[in-house]
Amino acid sequence: MWVEKYRPHEIRDLIGQSNVVTRLGSLLENPKEMPHLLFSGPPGTGKTSAALIVAQKILGEPWRDYTLEMNASDERGIGDVRDKVKIFSRHLAMNAPYRIIILDEADEMTNSAQTALRRIMEESSRFTRFIMVCNYSSGIIEPLQSRCAIIRFPRLPKEEVVSRLEKICRDESLQCDEAGLSKIYDISNGDMRQAINLLQGASLLDKIDAETIERVSGITHKGKVGEIINLALDGQFSKARSELIQLTKVQGLSEADFIKYAGDELFRIDDPNLGEIAKLISEYDYRLVRGANPDIQMAALLAHLGSLGGSSKKLEIGHAKDQSEP
Amino acid sequence: MDREVFAALMRSGVKYDHDKGFMVDDRTNLKNALDLIGTALSETVTVATTLSEIKCFTCREKIDCKSCTYFDICPRDSKFCLCESHKQGAENLGEYSLAFASGINDLMDGEHAIPRTPPPDRDGVMWAERYRPLVVSALVSNEAVRIKFLKWLSNWKAGDKPVLLVGGPGTGKSTLVQTGSAELGYSMMELNASDVRTREKMRSALGPALTSSSLFSEKRLIFLDEVDGMYGRDDYGGADFIKEIIAAKSLPLVMSANSEYDARVQKIAGYNSKNVLLLRLNRALPRQIGLYLTSVLEKENLVMSDVKLEELVRSSRGDFRGALNTLQANKEEHGIAKFFERDSRLSMRETFNKVFMAHDYNEARAALSDCDVSNVMEKIRAAFQNIISNTKSIPSDRLLTSLRALSDLDLLVRTIEIEKRYRFLKYFDTQLASILFSVKADDWSFHEHDPAFWTIRFRVWNDSKILRSIARQVGYNHHESFAKATAYDMQFLLLAHAYNRTEFTERLIPDDSTRRVFDKEATLIRDKLKTDNV
């Protein structure tokens, strides 16, 4: 996939991050003195790529052997972290200064796991460096933050994303128009990963213009989340629910993620009830976090949205039907 | 007639009346009786009566007595017979026959059976105490387990495993330990759930015995009753102390619990056979309870109609103590003839069908609290599935209120579980009943599944597993989480697959079943894009 093909391999290739590029550049000049790192910033701004580049540059050829990549949203429990990290960080690396542990989406880790990490980081600092990657540094407990050099990745500016997409189009010898690329930016909200995925999706279908991009975005789960919320607001409870069950039970999107994306999509709604809808979504997010039965909670959310609908204009995400209106 | 033959006849269930002579009824072991009479008269006797129809106590199916394994030893106690399938459901057959042959004989004839007249010092106490067996052989049923237990205790030497006695309430766990230790000359030190069992309390109660047992000639046994009643916080350190005793193996230790799968029991004993000797006491059969109660009634000089007795046996569900308590309670309050049900439990299906047919809210609530399933989460789930299955017949505002109320209730239960404030569960049935009663219609019937899930269940069971494993692989390749891979990358991969750009997907498809799933999902996505375009 293009997301992998066009992943940057040099620090200077990171787009829109001039500040980060300078700071990382100076760190790499003297790798022995590198502290633990904490990368924070919105999705798709190059955090994981930067972490991988740092590992490659410091560890050289055998970097894969000396790097442990963990994704905290998959393995968020204390046991996972402790076992894996402990075993990995036990031995000194041969012909490399230390081992590197990349902890992606670290803000998804439970508090107890983070607390445990604190000790592990200290014990293993002779042999290992941690690079923690997160969206919000506030999701990382203070003691961990204080053990790391924090590097913030700002949201990518539109020009940079568009020019990068144009370059990809040239490399793949594709036709593209300005409006299409601009639409990609709007939908992906500056997330480079999504942007490249959309571009590739659109290239499979047809020419890259605003309309195709809009259609393609409907196939992402984010698009489906929007659709389901539309159905619910429209009062089509049963249909919304059966779509939701397909999404969660077959495709494996968790209910918590559903709510997360629903929250992300809220800004697209132009609706007098927006405040109410946002309140509902946050409330049911809380209910899910409490560990209640997700089936029941989601059904209640959909029914509730139905009662708010009525006057609301629908979400406009990848919803081609809306375009039939003049 | 010979006195011995007469006594044997009585034991076979033959009755004697001065006016009418010998009488037989359903309970008579005819074959036995005829043999006895035949021996006495030195010739074969036949009787022209037919056996009355015998039905299974549980399912009311007619039983063919002739084919029954126990026909020869059967006392023809037709009321409590079980059909073959329920016999197997109740206990395994070996156990059944043993319990049959010996348990009953012990009870009826054994030297040490229940005291013929209650000893004076046991007078005025609860029947469950007064008629508690005094010796192991007077216990009813679970013959094999009793033998195992006695063997374990009589052969006990330092270093042997402790025993974990498992069985439902009133199956005789405590009684077995009490009688067994008394018979083998052990003095029993007992701690049960009513004692505080913190580490310090237990040490001071048991400590001297643990450390200096060899100084005494007296043999000691430790009995920890209801280990599943130990609570982490209140009985602080108690579990660890028990573990120490188990490890020390310096005294015979017996623990009892209702189930070996309980988390606390597992924590303490570890239910595998390495650490403990697991002995399971099965619930007594209806027949055994019936005979036991009959003999108690005889000793108390009371009568009870067969129907009432049957009802009592049925509701006891193999719990001797419960049955005796109910018997006594009803005798004291209403006279024995008036008897109400102890607890007749309903299955989930019966419960909900009753709720749906309820005329008022109280009826619905009563049905819910009679439900056999005590797990509140199961009840919420069942309520949810039934509301969701009937969405079409519920007005949307009503649907919203009920789902919202269910969601609140669900949250409440979780909070109760997290904070361990189980006292608040008492409001549960009331709330659930009010929710259900407000939406239900009389023609509803129980739905076991969520229809939205049920229609796609094969996709969930088969395809979903494959999709998830691929998403995991994609997440690994793309340096991102499973959740992100599912939400974005998978969709574009499938899209590429649908447009025959197989260079992206080929490496991810190891076999044909995966390919089929991939093809199917890809087609779904392509079709969706097409319809959106139209």
Short mmCIF file of C-alpha atoms in Angstrom, two decimals, chain A residues 1-4 7 43 48 52 64 69 71 73-74 104-105 135 193-194 197-198 200-201 204-205 211 215-216 218-222 224 227 237-238 241-242 245-246 248-253 257 261 280 283-284 286-287 290-293 295-297 299-300 303-304 307 318 320-321, chain B residues 377 380-381 384 388 391-392 396 399-400 403-404 406-411 414-415 418-419 450-453 456 459-460 463-465 467-468 472 476-484 486-493 495-497 499 501 504 521 524-525 528-534:
data_model
loop_
_atom_site.label_atom_id
_atom_site.label_comp_id
_atom_site.label_asym_id
_atom_site.label_seq_id
_atom_site.Cartn_x
_atom_site.Cartn_y
_atom_site.Cartn_z
CA MET A 1 0.00 0.00 0.00
CA TRP A 2 1.10 3.54 -0.64
CA VAL A 3 1.11 4.42 3.05
CA GLU A 4 4.08 2.12 3.42
CA ARG A 7 6.67 6.47 4.36
CA PRO A 43 -2.71 11.30 13.98
CA THR A 48 5.61 6.75 14.17
CA LEU A 52 11.25 4.35 13.11
CA ARG A 64 14.94 -4.58 13.44
CA GLU A 69 7.46 -2.11 18.50
CA ASN A 71 1.05 -0.81 20.18
CA SER A 73 -4.01 0.15 22.11
CA ASP A 74 -3.63 -3.54 21.28
CA ASP A 104 2.86 3.50 19.97
CA GLU A 105 -0.42 5.05 21.15
CA ASN A 135 -1.92 11.81 20.49
CA ARG A 193 -2.07 8.35 6.49
CA GLN A 194 -5.71 8.85 5.71
CA ASN A 197 -5.16 6.02 1.62
CA LEU A 198 -7.90 8.19 0.12
CA GLN A 200 -4.93 5.47 -3.49
CA GLY A 201 -8.57 4.50 -3.10
CA LEU A 204 -8.38 2.65 -8.07
CA LEU A 205 -11.82 3.90 -8.96
CA GLU A 211 -16.63 13.70 -6.05
CA ARG A 215 -17.41 8.49 -2.49
CA VAL A 216 -14.27 6.65 -1.44
CA GLY A 218 -17.64 6.41 2.51
CA ILE A 219 -15.96 3.02 2.62
CA THR A 220 -13.79 3.83 5.60
CA HIS A 221 -15.19 2.92 8.95
CA LYS A 222 -15.21 6.56 9.78
CA LYS A 224 -19.71 4.17 8.01
CA GLU A 227 -23.78 6.84 7.99
CA PHE A 237 -33.39 2.50 14.50
CA SER A 238 -33.38 -1.12 13.31
CA ARG A 241 -28.48 -1.12 14.59
CA SER A 242 -27.98 -3.91 12.10
CA ILE A 245 -23.62 -4.83 14.52
CA GLN A 246 -22.01 -5.66 11.19
CA THR A 248 -18.56 -4.13 15.29
CA LYS A 249 -19.07 -7.89 15.21
CA VAL A 250 -17.88 -8.73 11.70
CA GLN A 251 -15.34 -6.06 10.86
CA GLY A 252 -14.09 -5.78 14.39
CA LEU A 253 -14.39 -2.08 15.10
CA ASP A 257 -13.77 3.28 18.66
CA TYR A 261 -15.02 8.36 15.51
CA LEU A 280 -25.15 12.22 24.26
CA GLU A 283 -22.26 10.40 27.93
CA TYR A 284 -22.41 7.03 26.24
CA TYR A 286 -18.51 7.32 29.64
CA ARG A 287 -21.03 4.52 30.04
CA ARG A 290 -17.52 2.06 32.90
CA GLY A 291 -17.50 -1.40 31.38
CA ALA A 292 -21.20 -1.80 30.89
CA ASN A 293 -22.71 -4.12 28.28
CA ASP A 295 -24.82 -4.01 23.03
CA ILE A 296 -27.28 -2.40 25.37
CA GLN A 297 -25.48 0.91 25.55
CA ALA A 299 -28.77 0.40 21.21
CA ALA A 300 -29.79 3.01 23.75
CA ALA A 303 -32.60 5.15 20.05
CA HIS A 304 -31.67 8.35 21.79
CA SER A 307 -35.34 11.22 19.38
CA GLY A 318 -18.97 10.26 2.15
CA ALA A 320 -23.26 10.29 -1.94
CA LYS A 321 -27.03 10.30 -1.56
CA MET B 377 -26.25 -9.57 33.82
CA ILE B 380 -30.50 -7.78 31.63
CA ARG B 381 -29.21 -9.38 28.47
CA PHE B 384 -32.58 -6.50 26.12
CA ILE B 388 -34.87 -5.52 20.65
CA THR B 391 -38.82 -3.28 18.19
CA LYS B 392 -41.49 -3.17 15.51
CA SER B 396 -40.49 4.79 19.36
CA LEU B 399 -38.58 2.10 22.96
CA LEU B 400 -36.31 4.97 23.88
CA LEU B 403 -33.64 1.16 26.33
CA ARG B 404 -32.50 4.15 28.28
CA LEU B 406 -32.00 -0.70 30.61
CA SER B 407 -28.81 1.19 29.97
CA ASP B 408 -29.12 2.89 33.36
CA LEU B 409 -29.76 -0.43 35.04
CA ASP B 410 -26.81 -2.00 33.27
CA LEU B 411 -24.60 0.82 34.48
CA ARG B 414 -21.63 -2.59 36.91
CA THR B 415 -21.16 0.06 39.56
CA ILE B 418 -17.08 -2.60 40.98
CA GLU B 419 -17.83 -1.09 44.36
CA ASP B 450 -30.71 -10.78 19.16
CA PRO B 451 -32.14 -10.96 15.61
CA ALA B 452 -29.71 -8.39 14.21
CA PHE B 453 -26.85 -10.55 15.40
CA ILE B 456 -25.25 -12.49 10.42
CA ARG B 459 -20.24 -14.09 9.16
CA VAL B 460 -19.42 -13.23 12.73
CA ASP B 463 -15.40 -14.48 8.45
CA SER B 464 -14.78 -12.15 11.32
CA LYS B 465 -12.01 -14.32 12.71
CA LEU B 467 -10.68 -10.54 8.91
CA ARG B 468 -9.34 -9.83 12.35
CA ARG B 472 -3.60 -7.70 12.89
CA TYR B 476 2.03 -4.96 12.12
CA ASN B 477 3.16 -4.20 8.57
CA HIS B 478 2.01 -0.61 8.76
CA HIS B 479 3.32 0.10 12.26
CA GLU B 480 -0.08 0.85 13.68
CA SER B 481 -2.67 -0.57 16.03
CA PHE B 482 -5.19 -3.24 15.21
CA ALA B 483 -7.97 -0.71 15.70
CA LYS B 484 -6.52 1.71 13.16
CA THR B 486 -9.41 -2.19 10.95
CA ALA B 487 -10.78 1.30 10.64
CA TYR B 488 -8.79 2.47 7.62
CA ASP B 489 -6.26 0.26 5.95
CA MET B 490 -8.38 -2.88 5.67
CA GLN B 491 -11.04 -1.02 3.73
CA PHE B 492 -8.56 0.25 1.17
CA LEU B 493 -6.94 -3.14 0.89
CA LEU B 495 -11.01 -1.95 -2.34
CA ALA B 496 -7.71 -2.68 -4.09
CA HIS B 497 -8.67 -6.36 -4.08
CA TYR B 499 -10.30 -3.68 -8.43
CA ARG B 501 -4.84 -4.80 -7.74
CA PHE B 504 -1.23 -5.38 -2.48
CA GLU B 521 -15.97 -8.53 1.54
CA LEU B 524 -19.60 -5.95 -0.75
CA ILE B 525 -17.47 -2.81 -0.78
CA LYS B 528 -21.72 -0.34 -1.99
CA LEU B 529 -19.66 2.16 -3.94
CA LYS B 530 -21.74 1.47 -7.05
CA THR B 531 -25.07 1.96 -5.28
CA ASP B 532 -23.81 5.13 -3.66
CA ASN B 533 -22.95 6.40 -7.09
CA VAL B 534 -26.45 5.75 -8.39
#
